[in-house]
C-alpha positions as a printed Julia matrix, in Angstrom:
121×3 Matrix{Float64}:
  -3.58  23.81  -14.34
  -4.78  20.8   -12.34
  -2.79  18.04  -14.02
   0.08  16.7   -11.93
   3.47  16.53  -13.63
   5.68  13.5   -13.03
   9.38  12.89  -13.48
  12.14  10.57  -12.33
  11.42   7.35  -14.18
  14.09   5.4   -15.98
  15.85   2.08  -16.36
  17.67   0.39  -13.49
  19.09  -2.96  -12.55
  17.24  -5.15  -10.08
  18.14  -4.1    -6.55
  18.58  -0.48   -7.54
  16.69   2.65   -6.56
  14.77   5.5    -8.14
  12.94   8.53   -6.83
   9.83   9.66   -8.63
   8.61  13.23   -8.28
   5.22  14.81   -8.89
   4.45  18.51   -8.81
   0.94  18.96   -7.46
   0.33  22.69   -7.88
  -1.95  23.48   -4.95
  -3.47  20.13   -4.01
  -0.66  19.24   -1.64
  -3.13  19.24    1.27
  -5.4   16.67   -0.37
  -5.05  12.92   -0.71
  -2.3   11.99   -3.14
  -1.21   8.62   -4.42
   1.07   6.67   -6.68
  -0.34   3.99   -8.95
   1.31   1.54  -11.3
   0.12  -0.12  -14.45
   2.21  -2.97  -15.76
   1.79  -4.35  -19.26
  -1.34  -6.47  -19.34
  -2.33  -5.57  -15.78
  -4.88  -3.32  -14.11
  -3.86  -0.02  -12.57
  -3.13  -0.56   -8.87
  -2.26   1.73   -5.98
   1.24   1.49   -4.59
   0.95   4.14   -1.9
  -1.02   7.16   -0.75
  -0.58  10.01    1.71
  -3.26  12.22    3.2
  -3.26  15.77    4.54
  -2.21  14.51    7.97
   0.73  12.61    6.42
  -0.88   9.24    7.13
   0.42   6.73    4.62
  -0.96   3.54    3.12
   1.11   1.03    1.17
   0.32  -1.97   -0.95
   1.69  -5.15    0.6
   3.98  -5.68   -2.37
   5.92  -2.46   -1.71
   5.95  -2.23    2.09
   9.49  -1.83    3.34
  10.76  -0.93   -0.14
   8.87   2.2    -1.23
   8.35   5.41    0.72
   5.85   8.13   -0.17
   6.51  11.65    1.07
   5.76  15.27    0.31
   7.62  18.57    0.41
   5.23  21.46    0.96
   7.87  24.08    0.22
   8.35  22.6    -3.26
   4.72  21.52   -3.77
   6.07  18.11   -4.67
   5.09  14.51   -3.99
   7.76  11.79   -4.01
   7.96   8.04   -4.28
  11.32   6.72   -3.14
  11.71   3.24   -4.58
  14.42   0.88   -3.31
  15.31  -2.77   -3.82
  13.55  -2.67   -7.14
  12.45  -5.92   -8.74
  11.75  -6.8   -12.35
   8.11  -7.13  -11.31
   8.08  -3.39  -10.54
   8.4   -2.6   -14.24
   5.39  -0.43  -15.07
   4.17   3.03  -15.86
   3.83   4.97  -12.62
   1.14   7.61  -12.22
   0.68  10.38   -9.7
  -2.95  10.93   -8.7
  -4.77  13.52   -6.63
  -8.14  13.29   -4.9
 -10.0   16.33   -3.56
 -10.79  14.63   -0.27
  -8.97  13.81    2.97
  -9.72  10.12    2.45
  -7.5    7.9     0.32
  -9.35   4.95   -1.22
  -7.49   2.33   -3.19
  -9.65   2.51   -6.31
  -8.13   4.54   -9.13
 -11.62   5.69  -10.11
 -11.85   7.74   -6.91
  -9.02  10.08   -7.9
  -9.71  13.27   -9.79
  -6.44  14.39  -11.35
  -3.75  12.28  -12.99
  -0.28  12.81  -14.32
   0.84  11.56  -17.7
   2.8    8.66  -16.21
   6.5    7.92  -16.08
   8.06   4.65  -17.19
  10.09   2.54  -14.77
  11.94  -0.43  -16.22
  13.82  -2.85  -13.97
  16.13  -5.35  -15.63
  17.72  -8.51  -14.29
């Protein structure tokens, strides 16, 4: 089983918070990322974390989102705060079998099914 499994999406008011989770089943030491795809938009990277815990964030989420991992639980997280209506999207967990973390979604090998986040005003 190589497909990541996501959970934690839902509906919140603007300014609220959510924590997304992704079970990674053995690729915890590889590059992992969170991507979003809003209606009518391309899929874009929000954040990534490599095997040395170095993180990269899209400018639009810096200071609001935090990516982290828990090796004991084999789980990747995206802690989302100060959510905006513009954050409404399907969020995907992605895994790349490499220590590098490019921004292009085409570089990632394994994808979760996505979890919907809806932020209302």
